[in-house]
């Protein structure tokens, strides 16, 4: 059998590189191979929110975890593309990335579809530009049909800014935010960090998001040094169908659009949603019938994950991504018992999160959302993000303004 040209790829995957390989194909060629041969100018970004550079190695200008799945993937992809190399890539991508968090098994397909090894949430959305020691600038990747800034983007970017102002051994355990003004999608957001307190176990950072010289958002994030305790308990994860058995949000919309009796204004609305470039994979567990206006229980479940690959890295990175994901379709849970009304205005007022256990934001997690109360033009929602092995990873709470037209909606048919 002819010797594989990919020296690094055909060594055992459990072996670390102690020395550099004789040759590594350019990263653009690797990305092109993963993208099915399509030309690409994508590059690896080293500017993720908080990555310990002392634990990474450089390959082709990229910073990678030495024994993580992303590092091993590049090793395999840098080979000659032989059958042995391809099988090793697929096998490694099918392995779980953390304790009990089962991988989807479609990691290679996701990379090929994206044409990049990294999620856009890391390379773009949460990749802040440092202007000064504690001053950062963030850009926008996706703007909802409301033409206002997505609240999850602001929360995620604010947590990135706070995470860059603490030491690497601290991990985020909670954040509490207020949205005080509407964001302008036409200009970047500045994030000003104040180092409120640095203690032995806990540290607090205050973040102010600014546009046009005025704060649009304020946040306090708390970080903790990892500590063990015998006092532990949690709720039991709900039993729902696995994501492999469910349709994506895009597939559900396509199914609705095939109905010839769907009213034109709803068809246009669904087409706008379908055209949005949301960097999240979503699979509703019990999607509501869009043609039905009957009240439903104020509870819904989604399987969610970041679109693209993030890998095993500093846990603060995954917390920032989860902060972005947590705001998507969250407040809408409070409207499920009131579907007969047309929404006039709906925005978030505040948002809080607590991080309980390590997780991978690019692996499927169950997002359990419920609304215990609504009234006074406000709605309250609670959320829990569960790992696939039943571990409660994140808890969220949000209140928002909800204004509807007094006359109930007519039939959508």
Tab-separated table of C-alpha atoms in Angstrom, residues 142-151 182-186 269 272-273 276 327-328 331 343-348 401:
chain	number	residue	atom	x	y	z
A	142	UNK	CA	-27.638	39.100	12.027
A	143	UNK	CA	-30.396	41.706	12.475
A	144	UNK	CA	-33.969	40.436	13.079
A	145	UNK	CA	-36.920	41.462	10.879
A	146	UNK	CA	-37.792	44.052	13.556
A	147	UNK	CA	-34.667	45.983	12.405
A	148	UNK	CA	-33.573	46.251	16.030
A	149	UNK	CA	-30.392	44.704	17.394
A	150	UNK	CA	-30.763	41.123	18.579
A	151	UNK	CA	-30.669	41.125	22.379
A	182	UNK	CA	-33.158	50.290	21.413
A	183	UNK	CA	-29.972	49.393	19.551
A	184	UNK	CA	-29.107	50.883	16.165
A	185	UNK	CA	-28.107	48.160	13.642
A	186	UNK	CA	-26.392	50.735	11.401
A	269	UNK	CA	-43.440	36.770	7.030
A	272	UNK	CA	-38.448	36.752	5.654
A	273	UNK	CA	-37.672	34.441	8.586
A	276	UNK	CA	-32.433	35.305	7.845
A	327	UNK	CA	-32.467	35.101	23.858
A	328	UNK	CA	-33.709	33.508	20.641
A	331	UNK	CA	-39.921	35.847	25.254
A	343	UNK	CA	-48.267	41.552	18.332
A	344	UNK	CA	-47.734	45.311	18.094
A	345	UNK	CA	-44.538	45.563	20.110
A	346	UNK	CA	-42.329	43.056	21.960
A	347	UNK	CA	-38.860	43.755	23.400
A	348	UNK	CA	-36.707	42.443	26.237
A	401	UNK	CA	-42.683	44.332	27.161
